[in-house]
Coordinates of C-alpha atoms in Angstrom, one line a residue:
Chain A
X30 CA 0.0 0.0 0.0
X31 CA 1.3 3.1 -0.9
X32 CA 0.1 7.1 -0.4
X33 CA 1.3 9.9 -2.3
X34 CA 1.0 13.1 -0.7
X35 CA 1.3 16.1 -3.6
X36 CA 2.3 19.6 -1.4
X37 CA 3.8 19.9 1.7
X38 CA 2.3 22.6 3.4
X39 CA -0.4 23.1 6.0
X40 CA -3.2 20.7 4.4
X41 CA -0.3 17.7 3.0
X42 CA 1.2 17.7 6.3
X43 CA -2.3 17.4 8.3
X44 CA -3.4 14.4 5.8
X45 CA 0.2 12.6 6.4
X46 CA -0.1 13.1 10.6
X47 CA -4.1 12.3 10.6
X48 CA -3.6 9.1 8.1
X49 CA -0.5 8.2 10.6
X50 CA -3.0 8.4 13.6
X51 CA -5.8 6.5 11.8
X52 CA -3.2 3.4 11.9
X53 CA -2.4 3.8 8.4
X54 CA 0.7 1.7 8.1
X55 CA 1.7 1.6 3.8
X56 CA 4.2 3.9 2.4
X57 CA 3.9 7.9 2.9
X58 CA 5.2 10.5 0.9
X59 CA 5.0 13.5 1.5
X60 CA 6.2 15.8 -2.0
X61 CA 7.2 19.8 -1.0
X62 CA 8.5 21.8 -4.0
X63 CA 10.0 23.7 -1.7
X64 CA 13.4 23.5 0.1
X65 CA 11.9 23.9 4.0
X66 CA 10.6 21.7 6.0
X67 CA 6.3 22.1 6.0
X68 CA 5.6 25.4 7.9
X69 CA 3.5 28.0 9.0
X70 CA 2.5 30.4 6.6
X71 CA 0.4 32.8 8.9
X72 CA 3.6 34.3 10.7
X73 CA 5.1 35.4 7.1
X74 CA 3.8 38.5 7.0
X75 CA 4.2 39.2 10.6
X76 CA 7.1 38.5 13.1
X77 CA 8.8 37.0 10.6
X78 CA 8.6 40.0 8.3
X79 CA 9.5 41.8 11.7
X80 CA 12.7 40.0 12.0
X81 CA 11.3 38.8 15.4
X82 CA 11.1 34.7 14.0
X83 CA 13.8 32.8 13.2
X84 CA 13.6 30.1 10.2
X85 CA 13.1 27.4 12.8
X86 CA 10.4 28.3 15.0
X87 CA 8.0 28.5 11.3
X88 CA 8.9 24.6 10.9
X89 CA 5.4 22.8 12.0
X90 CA 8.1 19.6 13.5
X91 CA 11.5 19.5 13.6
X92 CA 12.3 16.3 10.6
X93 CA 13.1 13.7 12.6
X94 CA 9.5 14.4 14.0
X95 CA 8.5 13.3 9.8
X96 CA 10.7 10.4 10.1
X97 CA 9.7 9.2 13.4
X98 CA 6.3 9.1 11.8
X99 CA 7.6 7.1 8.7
X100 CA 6.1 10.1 6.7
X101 CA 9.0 10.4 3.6
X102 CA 9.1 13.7 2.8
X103 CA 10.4 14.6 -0.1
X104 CA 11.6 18.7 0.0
X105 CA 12.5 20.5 -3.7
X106 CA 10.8 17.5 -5.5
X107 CA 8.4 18.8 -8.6
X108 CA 5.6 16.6 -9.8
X109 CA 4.8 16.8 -13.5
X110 CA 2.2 14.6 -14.1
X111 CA -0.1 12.7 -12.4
X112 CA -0.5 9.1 -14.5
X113 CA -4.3 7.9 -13.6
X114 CA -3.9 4.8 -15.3
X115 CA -0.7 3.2 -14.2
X116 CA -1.9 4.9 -10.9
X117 CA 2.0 7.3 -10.1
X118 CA 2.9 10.0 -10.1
X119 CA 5.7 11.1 -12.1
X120 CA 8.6 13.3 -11.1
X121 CA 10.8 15.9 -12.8
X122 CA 13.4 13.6 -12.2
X123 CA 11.5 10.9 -14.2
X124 CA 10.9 8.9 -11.2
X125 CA 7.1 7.2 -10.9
X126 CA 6.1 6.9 -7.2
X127 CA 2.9 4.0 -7.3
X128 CA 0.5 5.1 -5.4
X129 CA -3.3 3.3 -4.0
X130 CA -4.2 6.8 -2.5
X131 CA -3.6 10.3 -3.8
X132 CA -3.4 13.1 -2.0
X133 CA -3.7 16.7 -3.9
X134 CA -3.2 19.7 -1.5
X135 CA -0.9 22.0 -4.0
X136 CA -1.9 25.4 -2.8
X137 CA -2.0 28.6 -4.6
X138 CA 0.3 30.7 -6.1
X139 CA 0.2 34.9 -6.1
X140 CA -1.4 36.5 -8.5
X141 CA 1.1 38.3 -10.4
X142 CA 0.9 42.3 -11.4
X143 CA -1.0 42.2 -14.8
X144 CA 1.2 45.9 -15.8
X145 CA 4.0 46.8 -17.9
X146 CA 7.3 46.8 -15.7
X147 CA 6.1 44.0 -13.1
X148 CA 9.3 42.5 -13.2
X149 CA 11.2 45.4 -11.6
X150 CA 13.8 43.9 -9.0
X151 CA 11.7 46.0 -6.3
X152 CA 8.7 43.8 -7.2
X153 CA 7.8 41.4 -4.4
X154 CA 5.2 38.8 -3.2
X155 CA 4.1 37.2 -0.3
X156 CA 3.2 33.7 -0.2
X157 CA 6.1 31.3 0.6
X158 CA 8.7 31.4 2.4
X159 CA 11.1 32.3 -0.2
X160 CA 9.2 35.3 -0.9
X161 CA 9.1 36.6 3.0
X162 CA 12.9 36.1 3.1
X163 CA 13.7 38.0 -0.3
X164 CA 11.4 40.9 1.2
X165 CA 12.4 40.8 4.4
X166 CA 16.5 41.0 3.0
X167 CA 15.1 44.0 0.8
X168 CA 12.8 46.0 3.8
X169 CA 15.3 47.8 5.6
X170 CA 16.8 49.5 2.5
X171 CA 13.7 50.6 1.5
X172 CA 12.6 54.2 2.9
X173 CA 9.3 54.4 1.0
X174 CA 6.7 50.9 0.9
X175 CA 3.7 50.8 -1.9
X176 CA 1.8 48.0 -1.2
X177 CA -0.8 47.2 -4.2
X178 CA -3.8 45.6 -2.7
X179 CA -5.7 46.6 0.4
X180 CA -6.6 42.9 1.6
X181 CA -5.3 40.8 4.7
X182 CA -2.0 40.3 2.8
X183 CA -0.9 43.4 2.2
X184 CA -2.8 45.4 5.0
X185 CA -0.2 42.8 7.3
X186 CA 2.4 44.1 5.4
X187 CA 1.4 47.5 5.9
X188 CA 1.4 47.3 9.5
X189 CA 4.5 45.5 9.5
X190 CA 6.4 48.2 7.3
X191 CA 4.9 51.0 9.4
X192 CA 6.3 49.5 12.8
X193 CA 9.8 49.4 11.0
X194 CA 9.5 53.2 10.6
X195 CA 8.6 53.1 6.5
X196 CA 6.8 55.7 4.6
X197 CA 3.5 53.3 3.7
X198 CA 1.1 53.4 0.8
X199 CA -1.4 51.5 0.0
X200 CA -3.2 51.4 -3.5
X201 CA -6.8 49.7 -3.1
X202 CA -8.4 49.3 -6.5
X203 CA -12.0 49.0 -4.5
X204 CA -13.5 51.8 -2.6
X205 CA -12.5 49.9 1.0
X206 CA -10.4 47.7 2.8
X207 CA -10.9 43.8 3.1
X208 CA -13.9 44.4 0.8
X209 CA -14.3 40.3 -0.2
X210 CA -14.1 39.3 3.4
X211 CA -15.6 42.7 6.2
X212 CA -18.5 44.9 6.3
X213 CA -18.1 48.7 5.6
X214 CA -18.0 49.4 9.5
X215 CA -14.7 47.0 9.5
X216 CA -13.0 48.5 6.7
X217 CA -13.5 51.8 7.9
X218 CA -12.3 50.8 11.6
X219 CA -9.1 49.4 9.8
X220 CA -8.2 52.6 7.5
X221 CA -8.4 54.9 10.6
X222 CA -6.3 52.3 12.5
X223 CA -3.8 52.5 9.8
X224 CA -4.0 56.0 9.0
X225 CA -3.8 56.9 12.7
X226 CA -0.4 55.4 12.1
X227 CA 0.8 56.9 9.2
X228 CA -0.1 54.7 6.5
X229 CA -2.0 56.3 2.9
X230 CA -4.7 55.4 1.3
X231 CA -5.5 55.6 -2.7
X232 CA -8.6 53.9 -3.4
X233 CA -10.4 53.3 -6.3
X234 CA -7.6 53.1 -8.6
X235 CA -5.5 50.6 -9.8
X236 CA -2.1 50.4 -11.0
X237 CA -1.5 51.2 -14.5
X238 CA 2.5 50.4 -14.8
X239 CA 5.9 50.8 -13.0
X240 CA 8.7 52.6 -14.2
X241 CA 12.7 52.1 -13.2
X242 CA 14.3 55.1 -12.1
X243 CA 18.0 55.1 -12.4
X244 CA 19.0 54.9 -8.8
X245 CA 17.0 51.6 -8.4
X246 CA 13.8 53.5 -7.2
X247 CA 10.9 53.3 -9.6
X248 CA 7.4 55.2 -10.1
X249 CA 4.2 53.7 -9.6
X250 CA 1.7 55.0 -12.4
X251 CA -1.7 54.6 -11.5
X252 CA -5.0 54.4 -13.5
X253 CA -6.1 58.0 -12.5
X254 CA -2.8 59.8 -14.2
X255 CA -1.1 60.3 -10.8
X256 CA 2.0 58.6 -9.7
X257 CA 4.2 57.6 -6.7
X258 CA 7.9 57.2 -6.1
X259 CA 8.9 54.5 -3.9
X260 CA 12.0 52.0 -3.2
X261 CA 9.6 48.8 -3.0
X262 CA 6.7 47.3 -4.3
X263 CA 4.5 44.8 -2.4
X264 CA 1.7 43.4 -4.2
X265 CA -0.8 41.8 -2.3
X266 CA -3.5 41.3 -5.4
X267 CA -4.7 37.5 -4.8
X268 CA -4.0 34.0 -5.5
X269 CA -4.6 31.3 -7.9
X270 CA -5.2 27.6 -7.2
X271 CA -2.8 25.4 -7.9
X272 CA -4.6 22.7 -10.3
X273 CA -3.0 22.4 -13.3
X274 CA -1.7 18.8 -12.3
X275 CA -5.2 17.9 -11.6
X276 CA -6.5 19.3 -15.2
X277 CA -3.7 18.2 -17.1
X278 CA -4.8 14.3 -15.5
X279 CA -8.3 15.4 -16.4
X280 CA -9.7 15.6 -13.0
X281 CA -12.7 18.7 -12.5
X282 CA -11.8 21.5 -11.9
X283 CA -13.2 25.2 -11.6
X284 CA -11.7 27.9 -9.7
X285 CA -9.9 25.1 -8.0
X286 CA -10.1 21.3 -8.0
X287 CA -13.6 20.0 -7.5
X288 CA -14.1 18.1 -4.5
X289 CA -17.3 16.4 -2.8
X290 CA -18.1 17.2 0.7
X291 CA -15.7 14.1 1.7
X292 CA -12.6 16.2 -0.1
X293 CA -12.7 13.1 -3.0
X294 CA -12.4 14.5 -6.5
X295 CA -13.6 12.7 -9.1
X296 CA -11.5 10.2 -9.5
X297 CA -12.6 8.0 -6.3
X298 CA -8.7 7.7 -4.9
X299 CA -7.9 11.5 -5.2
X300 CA -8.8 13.2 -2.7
X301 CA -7.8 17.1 -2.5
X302 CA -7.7 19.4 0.3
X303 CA -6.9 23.3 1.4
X304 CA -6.3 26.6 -0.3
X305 CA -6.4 24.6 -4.0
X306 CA -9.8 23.3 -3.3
X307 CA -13.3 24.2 -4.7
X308 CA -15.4 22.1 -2.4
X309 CA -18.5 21.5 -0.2
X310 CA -19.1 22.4 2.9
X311 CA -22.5 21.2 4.7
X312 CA -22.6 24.4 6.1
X313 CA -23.0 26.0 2.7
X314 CA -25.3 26.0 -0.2
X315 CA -23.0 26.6 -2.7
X316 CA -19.3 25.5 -3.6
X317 CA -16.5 27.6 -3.1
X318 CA -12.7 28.0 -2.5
X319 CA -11.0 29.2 0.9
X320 CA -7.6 30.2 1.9
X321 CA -7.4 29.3 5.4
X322 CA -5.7 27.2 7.9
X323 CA -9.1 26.4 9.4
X324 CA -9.8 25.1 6.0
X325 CA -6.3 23.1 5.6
X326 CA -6.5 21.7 8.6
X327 CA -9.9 20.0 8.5
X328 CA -10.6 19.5 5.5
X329 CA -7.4 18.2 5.3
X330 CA -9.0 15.2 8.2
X331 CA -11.4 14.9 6.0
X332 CA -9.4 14.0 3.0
X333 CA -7.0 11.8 5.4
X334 CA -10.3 9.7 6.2
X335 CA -11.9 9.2 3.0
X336 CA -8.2 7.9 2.6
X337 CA -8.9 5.5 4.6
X338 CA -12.0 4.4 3.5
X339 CA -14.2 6.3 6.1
X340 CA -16.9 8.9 5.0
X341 CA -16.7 11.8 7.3
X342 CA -18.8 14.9 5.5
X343 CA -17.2 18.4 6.0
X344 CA -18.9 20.6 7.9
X345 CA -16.4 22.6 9.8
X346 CA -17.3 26.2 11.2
X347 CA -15.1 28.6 8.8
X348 CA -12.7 31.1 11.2
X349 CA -9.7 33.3 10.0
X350 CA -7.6 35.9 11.8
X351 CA -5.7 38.5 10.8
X352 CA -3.1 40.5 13.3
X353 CA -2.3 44.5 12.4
X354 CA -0.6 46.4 14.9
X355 CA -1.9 45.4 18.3
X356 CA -5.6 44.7 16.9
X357 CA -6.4 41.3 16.5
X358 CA -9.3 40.9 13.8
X359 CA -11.0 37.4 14.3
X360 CA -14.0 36.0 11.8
X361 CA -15.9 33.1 12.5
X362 CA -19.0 31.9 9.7
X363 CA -18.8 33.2 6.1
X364 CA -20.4 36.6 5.9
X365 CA -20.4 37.5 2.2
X366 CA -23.9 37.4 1.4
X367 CA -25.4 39.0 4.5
X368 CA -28.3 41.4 4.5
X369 CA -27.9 42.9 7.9
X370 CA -24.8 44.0 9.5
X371 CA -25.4 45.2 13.3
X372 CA -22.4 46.2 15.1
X373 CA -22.2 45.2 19.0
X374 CA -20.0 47.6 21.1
X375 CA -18.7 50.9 20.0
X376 CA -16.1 51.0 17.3
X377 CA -14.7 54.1 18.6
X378 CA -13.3 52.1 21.3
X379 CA -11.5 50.1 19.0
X380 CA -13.0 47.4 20.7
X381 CA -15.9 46.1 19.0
X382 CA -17.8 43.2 16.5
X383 CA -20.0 43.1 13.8
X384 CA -23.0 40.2 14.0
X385 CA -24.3 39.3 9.8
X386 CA -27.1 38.4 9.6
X387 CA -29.0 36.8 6.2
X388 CA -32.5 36.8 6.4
X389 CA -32.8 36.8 10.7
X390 CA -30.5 33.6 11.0
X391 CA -26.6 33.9 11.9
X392 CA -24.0 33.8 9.1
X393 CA -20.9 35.7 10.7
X394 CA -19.2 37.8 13.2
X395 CA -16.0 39.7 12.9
X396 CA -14.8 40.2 16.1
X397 CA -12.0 43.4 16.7
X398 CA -10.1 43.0 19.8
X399 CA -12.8 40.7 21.6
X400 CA -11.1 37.7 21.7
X401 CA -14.0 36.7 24.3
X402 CA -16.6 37.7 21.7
X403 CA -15.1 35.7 19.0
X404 CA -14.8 32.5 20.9
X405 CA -18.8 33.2 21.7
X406 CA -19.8 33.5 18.1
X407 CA -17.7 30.4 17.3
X408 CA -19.7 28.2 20.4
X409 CA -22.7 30.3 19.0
X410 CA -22.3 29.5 15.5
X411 CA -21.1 26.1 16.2
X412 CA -24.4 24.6 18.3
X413 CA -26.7 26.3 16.0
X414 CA -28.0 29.2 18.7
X415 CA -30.8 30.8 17.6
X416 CA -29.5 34.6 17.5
X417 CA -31.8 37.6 17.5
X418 CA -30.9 39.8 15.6
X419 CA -31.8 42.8 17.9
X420 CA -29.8 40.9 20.5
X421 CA -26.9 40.8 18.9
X422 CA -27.2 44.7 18.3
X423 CA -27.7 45.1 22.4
X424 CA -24.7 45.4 24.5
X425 CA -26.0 44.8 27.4
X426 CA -27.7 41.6 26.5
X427 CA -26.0 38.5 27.6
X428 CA -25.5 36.5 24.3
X429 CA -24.4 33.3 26.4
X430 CA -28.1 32.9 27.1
X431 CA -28.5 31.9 23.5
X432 CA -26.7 29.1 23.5
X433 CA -28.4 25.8 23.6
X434 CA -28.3 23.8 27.4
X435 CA -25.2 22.0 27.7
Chain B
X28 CA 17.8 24.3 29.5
X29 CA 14.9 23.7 32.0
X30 CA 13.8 19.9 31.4
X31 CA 10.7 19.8 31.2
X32 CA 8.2 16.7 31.6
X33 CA 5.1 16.5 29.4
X34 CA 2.4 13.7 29.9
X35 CA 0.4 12.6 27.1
X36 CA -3.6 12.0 27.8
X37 CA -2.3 8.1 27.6
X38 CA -0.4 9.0 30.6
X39 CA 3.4 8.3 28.8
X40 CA 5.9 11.0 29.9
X41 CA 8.4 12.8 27.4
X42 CA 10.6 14.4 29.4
X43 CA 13.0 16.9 27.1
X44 CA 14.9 20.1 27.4
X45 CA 13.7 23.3 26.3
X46 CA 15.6 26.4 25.5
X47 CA 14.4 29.6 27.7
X48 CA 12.4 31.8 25.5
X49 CA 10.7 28.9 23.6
X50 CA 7.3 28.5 24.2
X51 CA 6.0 25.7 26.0
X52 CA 3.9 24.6 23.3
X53 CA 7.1 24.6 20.9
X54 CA 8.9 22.4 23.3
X55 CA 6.3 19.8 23.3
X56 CA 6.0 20.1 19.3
X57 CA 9.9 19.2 18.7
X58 CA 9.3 16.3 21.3
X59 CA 6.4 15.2 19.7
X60 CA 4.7 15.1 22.5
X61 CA 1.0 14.0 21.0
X62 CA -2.3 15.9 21.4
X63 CA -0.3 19.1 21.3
X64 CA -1.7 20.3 18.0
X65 CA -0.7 24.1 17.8
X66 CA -2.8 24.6 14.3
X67 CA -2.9 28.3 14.3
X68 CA 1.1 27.7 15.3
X69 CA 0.9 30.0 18.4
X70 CA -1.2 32.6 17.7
X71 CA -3.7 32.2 20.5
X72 CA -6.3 31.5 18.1
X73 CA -7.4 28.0 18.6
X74 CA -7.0 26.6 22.0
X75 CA -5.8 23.3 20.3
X76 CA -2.1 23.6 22.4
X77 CA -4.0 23.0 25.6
X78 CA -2.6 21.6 28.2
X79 CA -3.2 21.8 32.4
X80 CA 0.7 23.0 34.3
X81 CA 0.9 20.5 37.4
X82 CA -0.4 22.1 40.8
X83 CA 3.2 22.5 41.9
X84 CA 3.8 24.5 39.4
X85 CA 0.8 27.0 39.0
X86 CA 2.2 29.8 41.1
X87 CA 5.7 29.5 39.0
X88 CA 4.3 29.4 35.9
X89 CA 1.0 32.0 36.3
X90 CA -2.2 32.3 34.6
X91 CA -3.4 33.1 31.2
X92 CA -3.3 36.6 29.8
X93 CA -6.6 38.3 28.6
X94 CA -6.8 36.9 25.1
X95 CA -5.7 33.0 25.9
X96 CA -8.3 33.2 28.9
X97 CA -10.7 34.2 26.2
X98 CA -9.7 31.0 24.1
X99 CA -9.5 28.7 26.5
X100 CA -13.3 28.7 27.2
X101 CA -13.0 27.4 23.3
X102 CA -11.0 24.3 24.7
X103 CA -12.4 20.9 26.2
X104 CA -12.5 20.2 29.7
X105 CA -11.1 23.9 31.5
X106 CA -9.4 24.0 34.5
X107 CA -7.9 25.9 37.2
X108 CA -4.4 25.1 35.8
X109 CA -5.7 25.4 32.1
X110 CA -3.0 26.9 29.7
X111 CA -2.3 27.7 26.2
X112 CA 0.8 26.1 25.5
X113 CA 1.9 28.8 23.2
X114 CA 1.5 31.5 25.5
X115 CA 3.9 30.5 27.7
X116 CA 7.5 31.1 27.5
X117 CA 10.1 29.5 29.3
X118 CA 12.2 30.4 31.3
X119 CA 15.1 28.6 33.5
X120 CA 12.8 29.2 36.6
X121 CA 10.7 26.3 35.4
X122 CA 13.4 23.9 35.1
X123 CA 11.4 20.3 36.2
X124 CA 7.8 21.8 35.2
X125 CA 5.5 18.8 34.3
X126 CA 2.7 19.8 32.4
X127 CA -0.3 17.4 31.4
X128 CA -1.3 17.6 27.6
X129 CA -5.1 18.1 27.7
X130 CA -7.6 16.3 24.7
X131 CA -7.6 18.5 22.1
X132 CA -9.0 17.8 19.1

């Protein structure tokens, strides 16, 4: 018995350790196309940007943890093909690795700047470690920071930038911050935060091209006719799924590979899992795809137990975080197609969350440093707590009483 | 390095040294101690690094700050001597500490 893990990151490494504990005893591999050991990807834009993590401490195990868990990982190893038929998957070396079980958790890679002049040296992403370490070597020669995108990435970044004592734009080609994943109220709350701190905005424009000036600078050109000088670039703009392996070996796949609601594609021993995913969730009536470690990790259990031949549906509670400055901003439930938003607390405080609603029932809260709050939406959310609406608006209403007996 | 004794919910011991400065639930995680899961990796967003610090060591060791406390009502069976692994950093003052993974899943 063998089973061929493609990815090392978050998701391959959870389906290696949970197949490990559900007594799964065949062959394991575990294929990175990176050099590192499988790590944590959260802390990129973060302490480690900050200089305050080593290399280490992102590591998920130390490798003799992989070994001691027979899990044979394979670091800088790049898959080409996926061979359905003979049932391996083939290597760039040439090798074929047989497998009886295949795991797909490949990721996504950054979106790259569609404009003339991308590839400027100054130009940098942020999505692997590679990337964190080139910025991070680049950052402290760099007086003046654009950052092209006003999402989690870059608004990290931002922060990050700011607290090293950069001059910080950020160009936002929507009218707000976080505008795919917070209400208004939130992206306002996070512009004054980062404005308070000395960080600009331009929104509503997009960036048109970037031009080298001859002392390594360059100018940013934007859509409007206006333009800004800076040393480096950071363009936070999106990702896209990994799944070319999977099309190319004719397995579904839309913005992401298509998986069931047990993380099977459609070939019954492929199973997929994480960022590169468009799946089900129980808690959802349509499919979609989700960057998160909540989503990596169990959907990742999931994929580890259809593995095994068990039939565990996915319905994990969705929950992200994202860390700028001191605030902490926590999200539990998916809150993209509410119809009411109703904050609870005062945002002026800075202290504060936002209860979404669609059509009276509970979809989401965003939670800004109420840690406590959070964890209560998530028990909320997670027993099914009927949640009025009004309720949730009124401070001085105890929301615990919502939740179901225990 | 303060050796440090962590007991699985099986009840088998690893006992390993931990630099000061690492956190407690990094210790456990490059001695594979089991049931420490750490899947937000120490961001005091999960409560899966739970573990209970052994009454002789409560006062040494301390409580949880604001956000863990808020966490930990996220994790099973809370305690008294409930901690988030990852919040706490070593130091050589807890040289013998024995801390008792909780079930975290």
């Amino acid at each position: 018995m063998s089973i061929v893990i493609v990815g090392a990151g978050q998701a391959g490494l959870q389906i290696a350790e949970s197949l490990r504990r559900g007594a799964y005893e065949g062959r394991l591999v575990l294929i990175g196309d990176e050099s590192f050991p499988p790590y944590q990807r959260p802390p990129l834009s973060k302490k480690y940007l900050a200089d305050q993590m080593a290399d280490e401490r992102l590591y998920f195990r130390p490798l003799e943890q992989l070994e001691k868990q027979q899990i044979e990982f394979r670091p800088q190893t790049r898959v080409t093909a996926l061979d359905r038929e003979a049932r391996e998957v083939v290597l760039a070396s040439g090798e074929r690795l047989p497998y009886e079980g295949l795991a797909l958790t490949t990721g996504t890679r950054v979106r790259p700047l569609p404009v003339p002049g991308a590839d400027h040296p100054a130009v940098c992403y942020l999505r692997g470690l590679d990337d964190a370490r080139r910025l991070r070597e680049r950052l402290p020669a760099a007086a003046r920071v654009l950052v092209v995108g006003g999402g989690f990435i870059g608004l990290e970044v931002a922060a990050t930038a700011r607290a090293a004592g950069k001059q910080v734009t950020v160009v936002e080609a929507l009218d707000r911050l976080m505008a795919r994943a917070v209400a208004p109220v939130v992206s306002d709350h996070f512009a004054s935060l980062h404005r308070a701190r000395g960080v600009e905005f331009r929104f509503g424009v997009g960036l048109a091209s970037i031009t080298a000036q001859a002392d390594g600078s360059f100018t940013a050109s934007l859509a409007d006719g206006s333009s800004i000088q800076a040393d480096l670039l950071v363009a936070g703009i999106g990702v896209l799924p990994n799944q070319e392996l999977a099309a190319a070996a004719g397995l579904e796949c839309r913005s992401g590979i298509v998986v069931d609601e047990y993380a099977r594609t459609s070939d019954p021993r492929i199973v997929a899992a994480g960022d590169c995913t468009w799946h089900i969730n129980r808690r959802f009536a349509a499919a979609h795809r989700l960057e998160s470690v909540q989503n990596a990790v169990d959907q990742g259990k999931i994929a580890a137990a259809s593995l095994l031949g068990q039939s565990v549906p996915y319905q994990d509670l969705p929950w992200f975080w994202s860390d700028q400055y001191d605030v902490k901003l926590q999200m539990v439930g998916l809150s993209q197609d509410h119809d009411a938003a109703l904050v609870r607390g005062e945002t002026a405080s800075g202290a504060f969350s936002v209860f979404y609603f669609k059509t009276g029932a509970l979809v989401g809260v965003d939670s800004i440093n109420r840690p406590a709050e959070h964890m209560l939406a998530r028990k909320l959310m997670q027993t099914g707590a009927v949640v009025p609406p009004e309720a949730a608006a009124d401070p001085a209403f105890d929301l615990k009483t919502c939740l179901p007996p225990a | 390095m303060p050796k440090i004794t962590y007991i699985d919910v099986d009840g088998k011991a690893f006992e390993t040294n931990v630099a000061s400065g690492l956190s407690l639930m990094e210790g456990a995680i490059n001695a594979g101690v089991p049931g420490v899961l750490a899947i937000c990796g120490g961001s005091c967003a999960c409560s899966t690094c739970h573990a209970y610090i052994d009454d002789a060591w409560t006062t040494v060791v301390g409580g949880p700050n604001d956000i863990e406390d808020a966490t930990l009502d996220l994790a099973n069976e809370r305690k008294p001597s409930s901690r988030l692994t990852c919040q706490v950093q070593i130091t050589d003052a807890m040289d013998g500490l024995i801390v008792h993974v909780a079930k975290n899943d």
